[in-house]
Coordinates of C-alpha atoms in Angstrom, one line a residue:
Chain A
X765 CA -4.3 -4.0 -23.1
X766 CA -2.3 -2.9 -20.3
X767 CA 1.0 -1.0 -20.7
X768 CA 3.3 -2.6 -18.7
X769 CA 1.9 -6.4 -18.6
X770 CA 3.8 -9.1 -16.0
X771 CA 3.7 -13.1 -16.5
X772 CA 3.0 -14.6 -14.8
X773 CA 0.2 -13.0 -12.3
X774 CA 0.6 -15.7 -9.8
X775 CA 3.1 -18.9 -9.4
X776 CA 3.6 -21.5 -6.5
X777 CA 7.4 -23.1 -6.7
X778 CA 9.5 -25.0 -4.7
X779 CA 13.0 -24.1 -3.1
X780 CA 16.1 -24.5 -5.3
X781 CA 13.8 -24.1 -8.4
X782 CA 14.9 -21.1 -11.0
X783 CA 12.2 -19.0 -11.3
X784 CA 11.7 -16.3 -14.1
X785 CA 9.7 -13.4 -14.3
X786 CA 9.0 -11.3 -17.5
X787 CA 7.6 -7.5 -18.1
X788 CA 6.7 -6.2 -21.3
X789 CA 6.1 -2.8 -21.8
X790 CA 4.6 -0.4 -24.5
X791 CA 4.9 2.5 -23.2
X792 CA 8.4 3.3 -25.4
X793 CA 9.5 4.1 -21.9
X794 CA 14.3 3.2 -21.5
X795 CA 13.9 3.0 -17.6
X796 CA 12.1 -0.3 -16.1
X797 CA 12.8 -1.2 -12.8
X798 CA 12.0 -4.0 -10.4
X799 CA 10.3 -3.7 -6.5
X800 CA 9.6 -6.1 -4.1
X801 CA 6.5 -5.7 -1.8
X802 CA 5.9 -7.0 1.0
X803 CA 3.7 -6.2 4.2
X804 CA 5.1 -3.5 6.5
X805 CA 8.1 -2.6 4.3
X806 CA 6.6 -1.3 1.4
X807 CA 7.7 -1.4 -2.4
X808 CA 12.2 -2.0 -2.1
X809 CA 14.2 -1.6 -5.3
X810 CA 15.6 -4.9 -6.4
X811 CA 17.1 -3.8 -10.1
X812 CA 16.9 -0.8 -12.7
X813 CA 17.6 -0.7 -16.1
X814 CA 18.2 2.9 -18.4
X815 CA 18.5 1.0 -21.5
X816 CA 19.4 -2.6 -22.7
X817 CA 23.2 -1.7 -22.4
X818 CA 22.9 -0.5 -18.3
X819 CA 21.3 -2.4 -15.8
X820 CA 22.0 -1.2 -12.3
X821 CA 21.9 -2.9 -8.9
X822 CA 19.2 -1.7 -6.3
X823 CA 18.7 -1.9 -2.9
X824 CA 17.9 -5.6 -2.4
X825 CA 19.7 -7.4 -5.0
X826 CA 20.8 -10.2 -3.5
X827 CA 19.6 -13.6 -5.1
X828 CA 18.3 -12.1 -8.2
X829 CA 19.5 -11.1 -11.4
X830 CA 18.0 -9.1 -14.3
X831 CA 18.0 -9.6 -18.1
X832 CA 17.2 -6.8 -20.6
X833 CA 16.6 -8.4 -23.9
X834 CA 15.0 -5.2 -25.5
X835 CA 13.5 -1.9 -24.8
X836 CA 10.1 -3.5 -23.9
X837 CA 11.3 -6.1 -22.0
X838 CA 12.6 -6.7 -18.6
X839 CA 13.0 -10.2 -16.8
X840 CA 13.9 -11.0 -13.3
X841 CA 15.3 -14.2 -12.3
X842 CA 16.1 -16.1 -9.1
X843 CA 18.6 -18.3 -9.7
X844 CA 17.5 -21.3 -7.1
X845 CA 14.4 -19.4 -4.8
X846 CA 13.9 -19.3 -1.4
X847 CA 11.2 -18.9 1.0
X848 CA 11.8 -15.5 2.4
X849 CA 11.7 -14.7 -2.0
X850 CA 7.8 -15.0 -1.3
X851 CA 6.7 -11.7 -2.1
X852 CA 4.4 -9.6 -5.0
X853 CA 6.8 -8.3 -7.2
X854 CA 5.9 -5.4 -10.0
X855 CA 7.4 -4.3 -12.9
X856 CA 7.5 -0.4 -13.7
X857 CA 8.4 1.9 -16.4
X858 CA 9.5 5.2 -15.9
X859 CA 8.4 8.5 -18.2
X860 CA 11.6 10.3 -18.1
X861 CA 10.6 13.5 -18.9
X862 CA 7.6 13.6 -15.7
X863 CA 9.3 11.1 -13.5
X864 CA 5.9 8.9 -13.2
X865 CA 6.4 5.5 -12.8
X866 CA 4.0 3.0 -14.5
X867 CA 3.3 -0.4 -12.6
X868 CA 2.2 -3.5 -13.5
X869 CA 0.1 -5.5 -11.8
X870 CA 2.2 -7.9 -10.2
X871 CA 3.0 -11.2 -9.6
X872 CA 2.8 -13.2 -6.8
X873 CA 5.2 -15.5 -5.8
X874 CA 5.3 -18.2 -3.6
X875 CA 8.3 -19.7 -2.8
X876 CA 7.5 -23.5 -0.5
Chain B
X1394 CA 17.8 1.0 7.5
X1395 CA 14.3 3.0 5.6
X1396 CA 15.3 6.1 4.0
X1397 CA 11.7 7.1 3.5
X1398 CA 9.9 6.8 7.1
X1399 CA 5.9 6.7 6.5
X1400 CA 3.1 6.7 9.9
X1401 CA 0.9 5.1 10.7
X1402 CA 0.9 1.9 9.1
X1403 CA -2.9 1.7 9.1
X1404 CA -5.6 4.2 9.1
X1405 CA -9.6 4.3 9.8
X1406 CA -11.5 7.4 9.1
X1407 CA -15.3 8.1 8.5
X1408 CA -16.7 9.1 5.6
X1409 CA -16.2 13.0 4.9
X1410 CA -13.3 13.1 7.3
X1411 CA -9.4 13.9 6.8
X1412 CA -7.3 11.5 6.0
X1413 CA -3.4 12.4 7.1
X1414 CA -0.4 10.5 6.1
X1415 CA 3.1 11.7 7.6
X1416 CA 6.2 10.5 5.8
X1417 CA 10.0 11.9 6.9
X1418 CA 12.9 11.4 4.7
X1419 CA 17.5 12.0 6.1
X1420 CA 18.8 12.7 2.5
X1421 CA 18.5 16.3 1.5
X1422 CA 19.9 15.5 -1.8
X1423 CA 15.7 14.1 -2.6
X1424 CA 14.4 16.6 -4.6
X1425 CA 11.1 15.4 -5.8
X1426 CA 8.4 13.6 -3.3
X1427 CA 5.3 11.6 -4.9
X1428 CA 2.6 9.9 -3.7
X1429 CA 1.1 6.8 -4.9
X1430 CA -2.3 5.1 -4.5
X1431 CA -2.5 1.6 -4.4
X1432 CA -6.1 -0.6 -4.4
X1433 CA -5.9 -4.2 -4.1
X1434 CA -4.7 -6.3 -7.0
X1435 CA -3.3 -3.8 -8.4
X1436 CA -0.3 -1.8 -9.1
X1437 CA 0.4 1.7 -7.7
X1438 CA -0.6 4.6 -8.8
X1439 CA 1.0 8.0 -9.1
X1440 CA -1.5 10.6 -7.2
X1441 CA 0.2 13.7 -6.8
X1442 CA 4.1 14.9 -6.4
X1443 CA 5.3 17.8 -5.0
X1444 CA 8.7 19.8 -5.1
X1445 CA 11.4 21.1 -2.6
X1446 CA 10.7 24.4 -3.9
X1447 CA 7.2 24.8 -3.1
X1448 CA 5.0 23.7 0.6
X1449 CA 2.2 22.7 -0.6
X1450 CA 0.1 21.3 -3.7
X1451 CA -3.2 20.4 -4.0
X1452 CA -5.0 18.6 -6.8
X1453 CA -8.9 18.6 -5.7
X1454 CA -9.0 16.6 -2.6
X1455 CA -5.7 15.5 -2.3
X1456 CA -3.2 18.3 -0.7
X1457 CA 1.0 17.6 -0.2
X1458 CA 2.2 19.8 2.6
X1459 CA 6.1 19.9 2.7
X1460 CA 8.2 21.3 5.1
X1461 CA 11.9 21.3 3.9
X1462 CA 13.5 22.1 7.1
X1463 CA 12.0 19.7 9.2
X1464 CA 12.3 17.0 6.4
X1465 CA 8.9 16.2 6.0
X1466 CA 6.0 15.8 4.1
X1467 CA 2.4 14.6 4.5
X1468 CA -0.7 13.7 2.5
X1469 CA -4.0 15.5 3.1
X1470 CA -7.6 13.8 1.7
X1471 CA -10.2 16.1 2.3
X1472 CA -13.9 14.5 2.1
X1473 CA -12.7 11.2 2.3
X1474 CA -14.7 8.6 0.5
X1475 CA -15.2 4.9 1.0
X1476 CA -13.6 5.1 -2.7
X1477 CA -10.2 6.2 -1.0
X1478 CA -9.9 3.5 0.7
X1479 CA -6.5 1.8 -0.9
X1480 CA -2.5 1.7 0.4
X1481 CA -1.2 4.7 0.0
X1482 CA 2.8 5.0 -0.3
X1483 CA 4.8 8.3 -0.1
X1484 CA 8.1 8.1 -2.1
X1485 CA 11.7 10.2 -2.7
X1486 CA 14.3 10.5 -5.8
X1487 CA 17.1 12.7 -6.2
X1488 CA 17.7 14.6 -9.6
X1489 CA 16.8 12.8 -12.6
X1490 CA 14.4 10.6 -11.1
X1491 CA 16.9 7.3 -11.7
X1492 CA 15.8 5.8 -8.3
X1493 CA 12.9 6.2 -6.1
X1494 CA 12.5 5.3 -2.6
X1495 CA 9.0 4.4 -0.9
X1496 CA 8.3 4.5 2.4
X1497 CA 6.5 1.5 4.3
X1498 CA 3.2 2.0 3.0
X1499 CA -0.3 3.4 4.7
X1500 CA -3.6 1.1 4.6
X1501 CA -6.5 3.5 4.4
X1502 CA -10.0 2.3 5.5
X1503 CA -13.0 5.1 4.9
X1504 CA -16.3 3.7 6.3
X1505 CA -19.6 4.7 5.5

């Protein structure tokens, strides 16, 4: 099984809809974070987390929002999506101690 | 505004050629400068991270030059191999790792 595992791997919505995303993680890692990749602008920083209690803003987070329910798991959440929202989005968890960040494997989002 | 500039966006080389990536960065306050590997469908990978404090590290084929004055870094892949072939990102973080920045992103193509 993977360490860091993202639901779901793909999804096709409509504007306005709420969309959630969810990361798990077993690495016993505190820091997950969120990026945003898209073509010619690389992976962006849309929310971090250190532990359940602090969740930080990052460089893009405008139209998102972030809930840590535990220190496994990390959702992401737009709120009513839009089209420029279409994007692959990964999960990551961080090993403090190294600074190596862990990925999932993405999902892909498709906002109509 | 990118504070992690990466060149060139896309990249052909043959087979047992040398694959360079360039990436320049403004804030001297980055202390730590990884580089990730990325094949389709997947999540990136950390492949080797360098420090301020040393210009250059290699791990087998893969070399990090650094040059702190000019405020750049590069990846070197000796031998490429069609195997290389993936996105490769370049990446900063000040202290403590909380947040790291990527740069734009490289496609790498080896052909036979």
């Amino acid at each position: 099984d993977a360490d860091v595992t993202q639901t779901p791997r793909n999804r096709i919505t409509k504007t306005g809809k709420r969309i959630m995303l969810e990361c798990s993680q077993t690495k016993g890692h505190d820091r997950m974070y969120w990026y945003r990749q898209d073509p010619g602008l690389g992976l962006r920083l849309i929310y971090y987390s250190f532990d359940v209690k602090d969740i930080n803003k990052g460089e893009i987070s405008d139209g998102y929002s972030v809930s840590r329910q535990a220190q496994a798991k990390f959702s992401l959440s737009l709120e009513s999506a839009i089209p420029n929202q279409t994007a692959l989005y990964f999960c990551a968890t961080l090993a403090g101690v190294t600074g190596e960040l862990f990925f999932g494997e993405g999902s892909r989002l498709t906002v109509l | 505004q990118q504070q992690v500039k990466q060149s060139p966006q896309s990249l052909i080389v043959q087979k047992g050629g040398i694959s360079i990536i360039n990436c320049a960065y403004e804030n001297t306050a980055f202390d730590y400068f990884p580089w990730y590997q990325q094949f389709p469908g997947k999540g990136p990978a950390l492949l080797i991270a360098i420090r301020p404090d040393v210009s250059e590290k290699k791990e087998g084929r893969f070399t990090i030059s650094f040059n702190k004055s000019a405020k750049q870094f590069s990846l070197h892949i000796m031998d490429s191999q069609p195997g290389d072939s993936a996105t490769y990102f370049c990446a900063a973080s000040t202290g403590g790792y909380n947040k790291l920045i990527f740069g734009a992103g490289t496609r790498l193509a080896v052909h036979p």
